[in-house]
Amino acid sequence: MTQTVPYNTQTSNTTNTTAMNGTSGEKNGKLLKGMVVGAVVGGALAMLDKTTRKRVSSRTTNVKDSTMGMVAKVRENPSGVVNDWQDRLKTASTVLKDAINDAQNLYEKVNDDVIDQVNQVKEDSSEIIATTKEAAEELKDIGGKVKEASDEVTGDTTSSVNSSQTSTSSTATNENNNNIHPTNRTSSVPGQVGS
């Protein structure tokens, strides 16, 4: 025979969590009640001062009067109040559009001025670089002319004679090398060209 054993699905952690939530809810309720009581007591203590009572009373009266005046206007002429608010909104939107247009115009003006100045600086720097390059080339030419004049004054023509002799001797060497090329020599083996 088999006997059925009841199985408890609820754990002790679940029970503890439920108990804690109830305690937490009670704590929150006590905190809220304490805040409300504190506000009431603070307001009552503040009302003990005569100037505070006068200020609260006058402000309350002003709020009441302005609210009653608005309600009276709406009762008398609801379409007039609606039209008044529409006119105010249109005026405000027009002013806002004008402000946006002015801001855009100012941005474009500043942007154009800045871009023009940047482009001008680019052009100026390009011109300066080109002028510097031209001056460097002219300085090289002047340096060559000064050296040539110096050679003429000192009578140092040997360097030019030496350079012409060097080129002549290199040409002769190239001609001799051309004559010694392996295809121009005879071979000791019959039927074979070069060695």
Short mmCIF file of N, CA and C in Angstrom, two decimals:
data_model
loop_
_atom_site.label_atom_id
_atom_site.label_comp_id
_atom_site.label_asym_id
_atom_site.label_seq_id
_atom_site.Cartn_x
_atom_site.Cartn_y
_atom_site.Cartn_z
N MET A 1 0.81 -1.18 0.00
CA MET A 1 0.00 0.00 0.00
C MET A 1 0.86 1.25 0.00
N THR A 2 0.43 2.21 -0.75
CA THR A 2 1.16 3.48 -0.79
C THR A 2 0.37 4.53 -0.05
N GLN A 3 1.13 5.28 0.65
CA GLN A 3 0.49 6.35 1.43
C GLN A 3 0.93 7.69 0.83
N THR A 4 0.00 8.61 0.61
CA THR A 4 0.29 9.92 0.04
C THR A 4 0.77 10.85 1.12
N VAL A 5 1.90 11.54 0.82
CA VAL A 5 2.47 12.49 1.77
C VAL A 5 2.20 13.89 1.24
N PRO A 6 1.59 14.75 2.04
CA PRO A 6 1.35 16.12 1.55
C PRO A 6 2.68 16.87 1.38
N TYR A 7 2.77 17.65 0.31
CA TYR A 7 4.00 18.39 0.00
C TYR A 7 3.70 19.88 0.12
N ASN A 8 4.46 20.59 0.91
CA ASN A 8 4.26 22.02 1.12
C ASN A 8 5.07 22.78 0.06
N THR A 9 4.43 23.52 -0.84
CA THR A 9 5.11 24.26 -1.92
C THR A 9 5.56 25.63 -1.47
N GLN A 10 5.06 26.15 -0.39
CA GLN A 10 5.43 27.47 0.06
C GLN A 10 6.68 27.35 0.92
N THR A 11 7.68 28.18 0.60
CA THR A 11 8.92 28.14 1.35
C THR A 11 8.92 29.22 2.41
N SER A 12 9.87 29.12 3.27
CA SER A 12 9.94 30.11 4.35
C SER A 12 10.37 31.46 3.83
N ASN A 13 11.13 31.51 2.72
CA ASN A 13 11.55 32.80 2.16
C ASN A 13 10.35 33.59 1.64
N THR A 14 9.41 32.93 1.02
CA THR A 14 8.22 33.60 0.52
C THR A 14 7.42 34.19 1.65
N THR A 15 7.31 33.45 2.74
CA THR A 15 6.57 33.95 3.90
C THR A 15 7.27 35.15 4.50
N ASN A 16 8.58 35.10 4.60
CA ASN A 16 9.34 36.23 5.16
C ASN A 16 9.22 37.46 4.28
N THR A 17 9.26 37.30 2.95
CA THR A 17 9.14 38.43 2.03
C THR A 17 7.78 39.09 2.18
N THR A 18 6.73 38.31 2.28
CA THR A 18 5.39 38.87 2.45
C THR A 18 5.29 39.63 3.76
N ALA A 19 5.86 39.09 4.80
CA ALA A 19 5.82 39.77 6.09
C ALA A 19 6.61 41.07 6.04
N MET A 20 7.74 41.07 5.31
CA MET A 20 8.56 42.27 5.21
C MET A 20 7.85 43.34 4.39
N ASN A 21 7.16 42.94 3.32
CA ASN A 21 6.41 43.91 2.52
C ASN A 21 5.32 44.56 3.33
N GLY A 22 4.68 43.82 4.15
CA GLY A 22 3.65 44.39 5.02
C GLY A 22 4.27 45.38 5.99
N THR A 23 5.40 45.07 6.54
CA THR A 23 6.09 45.97 7.46
C THR A 23 6.56 47.21 6.72
N SER A 24 7.06 47.03 5.49
CA SER A 24 7.53 48.16 4.69
C SER A 24 6.38 49.09 4.36
N GLY A 25 5.22 48.52 4.03
CA GLY A 25 4.04 49.34 3.74
C GLY A 25 3.59 50.12 4.97
N GLU A 26 3.67 49.47 6.12
CA GLU A 26 3.30 50.17 7.36
C GLU A 26 4.27 51.30 7.64
N LYS A 27 5.56 51.09 7.38
CA LYS A 27 6.56 52.14 7.61
C LYS A 27 6.31 53.32 6.68
N ASN A 28 5.99 53.03 5.40
CA ASN A 28 5.71 54.11 4.45
C ASN A 28 4.48 54.89 4.87
N GLY A 29 3.47 54.21 5.36
CA GLY A 29 2.25 54.88 5.82
C GLY A 29 2.54 55.78 7.01
N LYS A 30 3.37 55.31 7.93
CA LYS A 30 3.74 56.13 9.09
C LYS A 30 4.54 57.34 8.66
N LEU A 31 5.43 57.17 7.69
CA LEU A 31 6.25 58.29 7.20
C LEU A 31 5.36 59.36 6.57
N LEU A 32 4.41 58.92 5.74
CA LEU A 32 3.51 59.87 5.09
C LEU A 32 2.67 60.63 6.11
N LYS A 33 2.14 59.90 7.11
CA LYS A 33 1.35 60.55 8.15
C LYS A 33 2.20 61.54 8.91
N GLY A 34 3.45 61.18 9.22
CA GLY A 34 4.35 62.08 9.94
C GLY A 34 4.63 63.35 9.16
N MET A 35 4.80 63.21 7.81
CA MET A 35 5.05 64.39 6.98
C MET A 35 3.85 65.33 6.96
N VAL A 36 2.65 64.76 6.84
CA VAL A 36 1.44 65.59 6.80
C VAL A 36 1.25 66.31 8.14
N VAL A 37 1.41 65.56 9.25
CA VAL A 37 1.25 66.18 10.57
C VAL A 37 2.29 67.27 10.76
N GLY A 38 3.53 67.03 10.32
CA GLY A 38 4.59 68.03 10.44
C GLY A 38 4.28 69.28 9.66
N ALA A 39 3.75 69.12 8.44
CA ALA A 39 3.40 70.28 7.61
C ALA A 39 2.29 71.09 8.27
N VAL A 40 1.28 70.40 8.80
CA VAL A 40 0.17 71.10 9.45
C VAL A 40 0.68 71.86 10.68
N VAL A 41 1.49 71.19 11.50
CA VAL A 41 2.02 71.85 12.71
C VAL A 41 2.89 73.03 12.33
N GLY A 42 3.76 72.85 11.29
CA GLY A 42 4.62 73.96 10.85
C GLY A 42 3.80 75.13 10.35
N GLY A 43 2.77 74.84 9.56
CA GLY A 43 1.90 75.91 9.06
C GLY A 43 1.19 76.63 10.19
N ALA A 44 0.73 75.86 11.19
CA ALA A 44 0.04 76.47 12.34
C ALA A 44 0.99 77.36 13.12
N LEU A 45 2.23 76.91 13.31
CA LEU A 45 3.20 77.73 14.05
C LEU A 45 3.53 78.99 13.28
N ALA A 46 3.63 78.88 11.93
CA ALA A 46 3.92 80.06 11.12
C ALA A 46 2.78 81.06 11.20
N MET A 47 1.56 80.58 11.35
CA MET A 47 0.40 81.48 11.41
C MET A 47 0.34 82.25 12.74
N LEU A 48 1.14 81.87 13.71
CA LEU A 48 1.16 82.61 14.96
C LEU A 48 1.75 84.01 14.76
N ASP A 49 2.63 84.16 13.76
CA ASP A 49 3.23 85.46 13.47
C ASP A 49 2.22 86.33 12.73
N LYS A 50 2.05 87.60 13.19
CA LYS A 50 1.03 88.49 12.64
C LYS A 50 1.33 88.87 11.19
N THR A 51 2.60 89.15 10.84
CA THR A 51 2.93 89.56 9.46
C THR A 51 2.73 88.39 8.48
N THR A 52 3.03 87.18 8.94
CA THR A 52 2.82 86.01 8.08
C THR A 52 1.34 85.83 7.80
N ARG A 53 0.51 85.99 8.83
CA ARG A 53 -0.94 85.87 8.64
C ARG A 53 -1.43 86.90 7.63
N LYS A 54 -0.93 88.15 7.72
CA LYS A 54 -1.37 89.20 6.80
C LYS A 54 -0.95 88.87 5.37
N ARG A 55 0.29 88.40 5.18
CA ARG A 55 0.76 88.05 3.84
C ARG A 55 -0.05 86.91 3.24
N VAL A 56 -0.29 85.87 4.04
CA VAL A 56 -1.08 84.73 3.55
C VAL A 56 -2.48 85.17 3.21
N SER A 57 -3.04 86.00 4.04
CA SER A 57 -4.41 86.48 3.81
C SER A 57 -4.49 87.33 2.54
N SER A 58 -3.55 88.23 2.35
CA SER A 58 -3.60 89.11 1.16
C SER A 58 -3.35 88.31 -0.12
N ARG A 59 -2.42 87.36 -0.07
CA ARG A 59 -2.17 86.55 -1.26
C ARG A 59 -3.36 85.67 -1.60
N THR A 60 -3.97 85.12 -0.59
CA THR A 60 -5.16 84.29 -0.83
C THR A 60 -6.26 85.13 -1.44
N THR A 61 -6.43 86.34 -0.94
CA THR A 61 -7.46 87.24 -1.47
C THR A 61 -7.15 87.60 -2.92
N ASN A 62 -5.88 87.89 -3.22
CA ASN A 62 -5.50 88.23 -4.60
C ASN A 62 -5.75 87.08 -5.57
N VAL A 63 -5.38 85.86 -5.15
CA VAL A 63 -5.61 84.69 -6.00
C VAL A 63 -7.10 84.48 -6.21
N LYS A 64 -7.87 84.64 -5.15
CA LYS A 64 -9.32 84.46 -5.23
C LYS A 64 -9.93 85.50 -6.17
N ASP A 65 -9.51 86.76 -6.04
CA ASP A 65 -10.06 87.83 -6.89
C ASP A 65 -9.71 87.61 -8.36
N SER A 66 -8.46 87.24 -8.64
CA SER A 66 -8.08 87.04 -10.04
C SER A 66 -8.80 85.84 -10.64
N THR A 67 -8.99 84.79 -9.86
CA THR A 67 -9.71 83.62 -10.34
C THR A 67 -11.17 83.96 -10.60
N MET A 68 -11.77 84.68 -9.68
CA MET A 68 -13.18 85.07 -9.85
C MET A 68 -13.34 86.00 -11.04
N GLY A 69 -12.36 86.90 -11.25
CA GLY A 69 -12.42 87.81 -12.40
C GLY A 69 -12.35 87.03 -13.71
N MET A 70 -11.47 86.02 -13.76
CA MET A 70 -11.33 85.20 -14.97
C MET A 70 -12.62 84.42 -15.22
N VAL A 71 -13.18 83.85 -14.15
CA VAL A 71 -14.42 83.10 -14.30
C VAL A 71 -15.54 84.01 -14.78
N ALA A 72 -15.60 85.23 -14.26
CA ALA A 72 -16.64 86.18 -14.67
C ALA A 72 -16.49 86.54 -16.15
N LYS A 73 -15.24 86.76 -16.58
CA LYS A 73 -15.00 87.09 -18.00
C LYS A 73 -15.43 85.94 -18.91
N VAL A 74 -15.10 84.73 -18.50
CA VAL A 74 -15.45 83.57 -19.32
C VAL A 74 -16.96 83.41 -19.38
N ARG A 75 -17.65 83.64 -18.26
CA ARG A 75 -19.13 83.52 -18.24
C ARG A 75 -19.77 84.57 -19.12
N GLU A 76 -19.24 85.82 -19.06
CA GLU A 76 -19.85 86.91 -19.81
C GLU A 76 -19.61 86.74 -21.32
N ASN A 77 -18.39 86.44 -21.69
CA ASN A 77 -18.05 86.41 -23.11
C ASN A 77 -17.00 85.31 -23.37
N PRO A 78 -17.45 84.08 -23.45
CA PRO A 78 -16.47 83.00 -23.64
C PRO A 78 -15.72 83.10 -24.96
N SER A 79 -16.41 83.53 -26.02
CA SER A 79 -15.72 83.64 -27.31
C SER A 79 -14.71 84.78 -27.30
N GLY A 80 -15.00 85.84 -26.55
CA GLY A 80 -14.06 86.97 -26.45
C GLY A 80 -12.77 86.53 -25.75
N VAL A 81 -12.88 85.72 -24.69
CA VAL A 81 -11.70 85.23 -23.97
C VAL A 81 -10.88 84.32 -24.89
N VAL A 82 -11.60 83.47 -25.63
CA VAL A 82 -10.90 82.57 -26.56
C VAL A 82 -10.19 83.39 -27.62
N ASN A 83 -10.87 84.39 -28.19
CA ASN A 83 -10.26 85.24 -29.21
C ASN A 83 -9.06 86.01 -28.66
N ASP A 84 -9.20 86.49 -27.41
CA ASP A 84 -8.10 87.21 -26.76
C ASP A 84 -6.87 86.31 -26.64
N TRP A 85 -7.08 85.08 -26.19
CA TRP A 85 -5.96 84.14 -26.05
C TRP A 85 -5.36 83.78 -27.41
N GLN A 86 -6.24 83.64 -28.42
CA GLN A 86 -5.73 83.35 -29.77
C GLN A 86 -4.88 84.50 -30.29
N ASP A 87 -5.35 85.74 -30.06
CA ASP A 87 -4.57 86.91 -30.49
C ASP A 87 -3.23 86.96 -29.78
N ARG A 88 -3.22 86.67 -28.48
CA ARG A 88 -1.96 86.67 -27.74
C ARG A 88 -1.01 85.61 -28.28
N LEU A 89 -1.55 84.43 -28.57
CA LEU A 89 -0.70 83.36 -29.11
C LEU A 89 -0.16 83.72 -30.49
N LYS A 90 -1.00 84.35 -31.34
CA LYS A 90 -0.54 84.76 -32.66
C LYS A 90 0.56 85.81 -32.55
N THR A 91 0.37 86.77 -31.66
CA THR A 91 1.38 87.81 -31.46
C THR A 91 2.68 87.19 -30.96
N ALA A 92 2.56 86.28 -30.01
CA ALA A 92 3.76 85.63 -29.48
C ALA A 92 4.46 84.82 -30.57
N SER A 93 3.70 84.12 -31.41
CA SER A 93 4.33 83.33 -32.47
C SER A 93 4.98 84.23 -33.51
N THR A 94 4.35 85.39 -33.81
CA THR A 94 4.94 86.33 -34.76
C THR A 94 6.26 86.87 -34.22
N VAL A 95 6.26 87.25 -32.95
CA VAL A 95 7.48 87.76 -32.33
C VAL A 95 8.56 86.67 -32.34
N LEU A 96 8.17 85.46 -32.05
CA LEU A 96 9.12 84.35 -32.04
C LEU A 96 9.68 84.10 -33.45
N LYS A 97 8.82 84.15 -34.47
CA LYS A 97 9.29 83.97 -35.85
C LYS A 97 10.26 85.08 -36.23
N ASP A 98 9.95 86.33 -35.85
CA ASP A 98 10.86 87.44 -36.14
C ASP A 98 12.21 87.23 -35.46
N ALA A 99 12.18 86.77 -34.23
CA ALA A 99 13.43 86.53 -33.50
C ALA A 99 14.24 85.43 -34.19
N ILE A 100 13.57 84.39 -34.65
CA ILE A 100 14.26 83.29 -35.35
C ILE A 100 14.87 83.80 -36.66
N ASN A 101 14.10 84.61 -37.41
CA ASN A 101 14.62 85.17 -38.66
C ASN A 101 15.82 86.07 -38.40
N ASP A 102 15.74 86.90 -37.36
CA ASP A 102 16.87 87.77 -37.03
C ASP A 102 18.10 86.94 -36.66
N ALA A 103 17.88 85.88 -35.92
CA ALA A 103 19.00 85.02 -35.54
C ALA A 103 19.62 84.36 -36.77
N GLN A 104 18.79 83.91 -37.71
CA GLN A 104 19.30 83.30 -38.94
C GLN A 104 20.08 84.32 -39.76
N ASN A 105 19.55 85.53 -39.87
CA ASN A 105 20.25 86.58 -40.63
C ASN A 105 21.60 86.90 -40.00
N LEU A 106 21.61 86.99 -38.70
CA LEU A 106 22.86 87.28 -38.00
C LEU A 106 23.86 86.15 -38.22
N TYR A 107 23.39 84.91 -38.16
CA TYR A 107 24.26 83.75 -38.38
C TYR A 107 24.84 83.79 -39.79
N GLU A 108 23.98 84.06 -40.79
CA GLU A 108 24.46 84.10 -42.17
C GLU A 108 25.47 85.22 -42.37
N LYS A 109 25.20 86.39 -41.76
CA LYS A 109 26.11 87.53 -41.91
C LYS A 109 27.47 87.19 -41.30
N VAL A 110 27.46 86.67 -40.09
CA VAL A 110 28.71 86.33 -39.42
C VAL A 110 29.41 85.21 -40.19
N ASN A 111 28.65 84.22 -40.63
CA ASN A 111 29.22 83.09 -41.35
C ASN A 111 29.87 83.56 -42.65
N ASP A 112 29.18 84.43 -43.40
CA ASP A 112 29.73 84.94 -44.66
C ASP A 112 30.99 85.74 -44.41
N ASP A 113 30.98 86.61 -43.40
CA ASP A 113 32.15 87.42 -43.09
C ASP A 113 33.33 86.55 -42.69
N VAL A 114 33.09 85.56 -41.88
CA VAL A 114 34.17 84.68 -41.43
C VAL A 114 34.72 83.87 -42.59
N ILE A 115 33.82 83.32 -43.42
CA ILE A 115 34.27 82.52 -44.57
C ILE A 115 35.07 83.39 -45.54
N ASP A 116 34.60 84.61 -45.79
CA ASP A 116 35.35 85.51 -46.66
C ASP A 116 36.74 85.79 -46.11
N GLN A 117 36.84 86.02 -44.82
CA GLN A 117 38.15 86.29 -44.21
C GLN A 117 39.05 85.06 -44.28
N VAL A 118 38.50 83.90 -44.05
CA VAL A 118 39.30 82.67 -44.14
C VAL A 118 39.79 82.47 -45.57
N ASN A 119 38.93 82.68 -46.54
CA ASN A 119 39.34 82.54 -47.94
C ASN A 119 40.42 83.56 -48.30
N GLN A 120 40.28 84.77 -47.77
CA GLN A 120 41.29 85.81 -48.03
C GLN A 120 42.64 85.40 -47.44
N VAL A 121 42.62 84.84 -46.23
CA VAL A 121 43.86 84.38 -45.61
C VAL A 121 44.49 83.26 -46.44
N LYS A 122 43.66 82.34 -46.96
CA LYS A 122 44.18 81.27 -47.81
C LYS A 122 44.86 81.84 -49.05
N GLU A 123 44.20 82.79 -49.70
CA GLU A 123 44.77 83.40 -50.90
C GLU A 123 46.07 84.11 -50.58
N ASP A 124 46.07 84.86 -49.49
CA ASP A 124 47.28 85.59 -49.10
C ASP A 124 48.43 84.64 -48.82
N SER A 125 48.15 83.55 -48.10
CA SER A 125 49.22 82.59 -47.79
C SER A 125 49.73 81.91 -49.06
N SER A 126 48.85 81.62 -50.00
CA SER A 126 49.27 81.02 -51.27
C SER A 126 50.18 81.98 -52.04
N GLU A 127 49.83 83.25 -52.05
CA GLU A 127 50.65 84.26 -52.73
C GLU A 127 52.01 84.38 -52.04
N ILE A 128 52.02 84.34 -50.72
CA ILE A 128 53.28 84.45 -49.99
C ILE A 128 54.18 83.26 -50.31
N ILE A 129 53.62 82.07 -50.35
CA ILE A 129 54.40 80.87 -50.67
C ILE A 129 54.97 80.97 -52.08
N ALA A 130 54.14 81.39 -53.04
CA ALA A 130 54.61 81.52 -54.43
C ALA A 130 55.72 82.56 -54.53
N THR A 131 55.57 83.68 -53.85
CA THR A 131 56.58 84.73 -53.86
C THR A 131 57.88 84.23 -53.24
N THR A 132 57.78 83.46 -52.18
CA THR A 132 58.97 82.91 -51.52
C THR A 132 59.71 81.96 -52.45
N LYS A 133 58.96 81.11 -53.16
CA LYS A 133 59.59 80.19 -54.11
C LYS A 133 60.31 80.96 -55.22
N GLU A 134 59.66 82.00 -55.74
CA GLU A 134 60.28 82.80 -56.79
C GLU A 134 61.55 83.47 -56.28
N ALA A 135 61.49 83.97 -55.05
CA ALA A 135 62.67 84.62 -54.48
C ALA A 135 63.80 83.63 -54.30
N ALA A 136 63.49 82.40 -53.90
CA ALA A 136 64.53 81.38 -53.73
C ALA A 136 65.19 81.06 -55.07
N GLU A 137 64.40 80.95 -56.13
CA GLU A 137 64.96 80.68 -57.45
C GLU A 137 65.84 81.84 -57.92
N GLU A 138 65.38 83.07 -57.69
CA GLU A 138 66.17 84.24 -58.07
C GLU A 138 67.47 84.30 -57.28
N LEU A 139 67.42 83.91 -56.00
CA LEU A 139 68.64 83.89 -55.19
C LEU A 139 69.63 82.87 -55.74
N LYS A 140 69.14 81.71 -56.20
CA LYS A 140 70.02 80.72 -56.80
C LYS A 140 70.68 81.29 -58.05
N ASP A 141 69.89 81.96 -58.89
CA ASP A 141 70.45 82.56 -60.10
C ASP A 141 71.50 83.61 -59.74
N ILE A 142 71.20 84.43 -58.76
CA ILE A 142 72.14 85.47 -58.33
C ILE A 142 73.40 84.82 -57.78
N GLY A 143 73.24 83.76 -56.98
CA GLY A 143 74.41 83.06 -56.43
C GLY A 143 75.28 82.50 -57.54
N GLY A 144 74.67 81.93 -58.59
CA GLY A 144 75.43 81.41 -59.74
C GLY A 144 76.18 82.53 -60.45
N LYS A 145 75.53 83.66 -60.63
CA LYS A 145 76.17 84.79 -61.30
C LYS A 145 77.31 85.34 -60.45
N VAL A 146 77.11 85.38 -59.12
CA VAL A 146 78.16 85.87 -58.23
C VAL A 146 79.36 84.92 -58.30
N LYS A 147 79.15 83.64 -58.33
CA LYS A 147 80.24 82.67 -58.42
C LYS A 147 80.97 82.81 -59.74
N GLU A 148 80.20 82.99 -60.81
CA GLU A 148 80.80 83.18 -62.13
C GLU A 148 81.66 84.42 -62.16
N ALA A 149 81.14 85.51 -61.56
CA ALA A 149 81.91 86.76 -61.50
C ALA A 149 83.16 86.58 -60.65
N SER A 150 83.03 85.84 -59.57
CA SER A 150 84.18 85.57 -58.70
C SER A 150 85.24 84.78 -59.45
N ASP A 151 84.83 83.79 -60.23
CA ASP A 151 85.78 83.00 -61.02
C ASP A 151 86.48 83.87 -62.05
N GLU A 152 85.74 84.78 -62.65
CA GLU A 152 86.34 85.69 -63.64
C GLU A 152 87.36 86.61 -62.98
N VAL A 153 87.04 87.10 -61.80
CA VAL A 153 87.95 88.03 -61.12
C VAL A 153 89.21 87.31 -60.66
N THR A 154 89.07 86.14 -60.10
CA THR A 154 90.24 85.42 -59.59
C THR A 154 90.97 84.69 -60.70
N GLY A 155 90.40 84.58 -61.85
CA GLY A 155 91.06 83.91 -62.96
C GLY A 155 91.04 82.41 -62.80
N ASP A 156 90.12 81.88 -62.11
CA ASP A 156 90.01 80.44 -61.85
C ASP A 156 89.22 79.80 -62.97
N THR A 157 89.90 79.58 -64.12
CA THR A 157 89.25 78.94 -65.25
C THR A 157 89.63 77.48 -65.32
N THR A 158 90.47 77.03 -64.39
CA THR A 158 90.89 75.64 -64.40
C THR A 158 89.73 74.71 -64.12
N SER A 159 88.80 75.16 -63.32
CA SER A 159 87.68 74.27 -63.02
C SER A 159 86.84 74.01 -64.24
N SER A 160 86.69 75.01 -65.10
CA SER A 160 85.91 74.79 -66.31
C SER A 160 86.69 73.95 -67.31
N VAL A 161 88.03 74.12 -67.35
CA VAL A 161 88.86 73.33 -68.24
C VAL A 161 88.88 71.89 -67.77
N ASN A 162 89.00 71.69 -66.44
CA ASN A 162 89.00 70.34 -65.89
C ASN A 162 87.69 69.62 -66.18
N SER A 163 86.60 70.33 -66.08
CA SER A 163 85.32 69.68 -66.33
C SER A 163 85.19 69.29 -67.79
N SER A 164 85.73 70.08 -68.72
CA SER A 164 85.64 69.71 -70.13
C SER A 164 86.57 68.55 -70.44
N GLN A 165 87.74 68.49 -69.78
CA GLN A 165 88.65 67.38 -69.98
C GLN A 165 88.05 66.08 -69.43
N THR A 166 87.37 66.16 -68.30
CA THR A 166 86.77 65.00 -67.70
C THR A 166 85.70 64.43 -68.61
N SER A 167 84.92 65.28 -69.22
CA SER A 167 83.88 64.78 -70.10
C SER A 167 84.48 64.19 -71.37
N THR A 168 85.58 64.75 -71.85
CA THR A 168 86.24 64.22 -73.05
C THR A 168 86.83 62.86 -72.75
N SER A 169 87.48 62.72 -71.59
CA SER A 169 88.11 61.44 -71.25
C SER A 169 87.05 60.36 -71.01
N SER A 170 85.91 60.73 -70.42
CA SER A 170 84.87 59.73 -70.21
C SER A 170 84.28 59.28 -71.54
N THR A 171 84.22 60.16 -72.52
CA THR A 171 83.72 59.79 -73.83
C THR A 171 84.69 58.82 -74.49
N ALA A 172 85.98 59.09 -74.37
CA ALA A 172 86.98 58.21 -74.97
C ALA A 172 86.95 56.85 -74.30
N THR A 173 86.77 56.80 -73.00
CA THR A 173 86.71 55.54 -72.28
C THR A 173 85.50 54.73 -72.76
N ASN A 174 84.38 55.39 -72.95
CA ASN A 174 83.19 54.71 -73.45
C ASN A 174 83.43 54.13 -74.84
N GLU A 175 84.18 54.85 -75.70
CA GLU A 175 84.46 54.36 -77.04
C GLU A 175 85.35 53.13 -76.98
N ASN A 176 86.36 53.16 -76.06
CA ASN A 176 87.26 52.01 -75.92
C ASN A 176 86.49 50.81 -75.41
N ASN A 177 85.58 51.03 -74.49
CA ASN A 177 84.79 49.93 -73.96
C ASN A 177 83.89 49.33 -75.04
N ASN A 178 83.43 50.15 -75.95
CA ASN A 178 82.59 49.64 -77.04
C ASN A 178 83.39 48.73 -77.96
N ASN A 179 84.66 49.01 -78.13
CA ASN A 179 85.50 48.18 -78.99
C ASN A 179 85.82 46.84 -78.35
N ILE A 180 85.76 46.72 -77.06
CA ILE A 180 86.12 45.51 -76.35
C ILE A 180 84.89 44.66 -76.09
N HIS A 181 83.81 44.98 -76.60
CA HIS A 181 82.57 44.23 -76.35
C HIS A 181 82.76 42.79 -76.81
N PRO A 182 82.27 41.76 -76.06
CA PRO A 182 82.53 40.36 -76.38
C PRO A 182 82.06 39.94 -77.76
N THR A 183 81.06 40.57 -78.31
CA THR A 183 80.58 40.13 -79.62
C THR A 183 81.51 40.60 -80.73
N ASN A 184 82.37 41.58 -80.48
CA ASN A 184 83.30 42.09 -81.49
C ASN A 184 84.60 41.29 -81.51
N ARG A 185 84.89 40.48 -80.51
CA ARG A 185 86.13 39.72 -80.45
C ARG A 185 85.96 38.39 -81.19
N THR A 186 87.05 37.87 -81.63
CA THR A 186 87.02 36.57 -82.28
C THR A 186 87.16 35.50 -81.24
N SER A 187 86.61 34.36 -81.51
CA SER A 187 86.62 33.26 -80.56
C SER A 187 87.62 32.22 -81.02
N SER A 188 88.18 31.50 -80.04
CA SER A 188 89.13 30.43 -80.37
C SER A 188 88.39 29.18 -80.84
N VAL A 189 87.12 29.12 -80.55
CA VAL A 189 86.31 27.98 -80.96
C VAL A 189 85.68 28.33 -82.30
N PRO A 190 85.83 27.41 -83.33
CA PRO A 190 85.23 27.74 -84.62
C PRO A 190 83.71 27.75 -84.55
N GLY A 191 83.11 28.76 -85.18
CA GLY A 191 81.67 28.89 -85.23
C GLY A 191 81.06 29.62 -84.03
N GLN A 192 81.88 30.06 -83.09
CA GLN A 192 81.35 30.76 -81.89
C GLN A 192 81.88 32.17 -81.90
N VAL A 193 81.02 33.10 -81.60
CA VAL A 193 81.38 34.52 -81.59
C VAL A 193 81.61 34.92 -80.14
N GLY A 194 82.67 35.61 -79.84
CA GLY A 194 82.97 36.12 -78.50
C GLY A 194 83.55 35.04 -77.62
N SER A 195 84.10 35.45 -76.46
CA SER A 195 84.70 34.46 -75.57
C SER A 195 84.13 34.56 -74.19
#
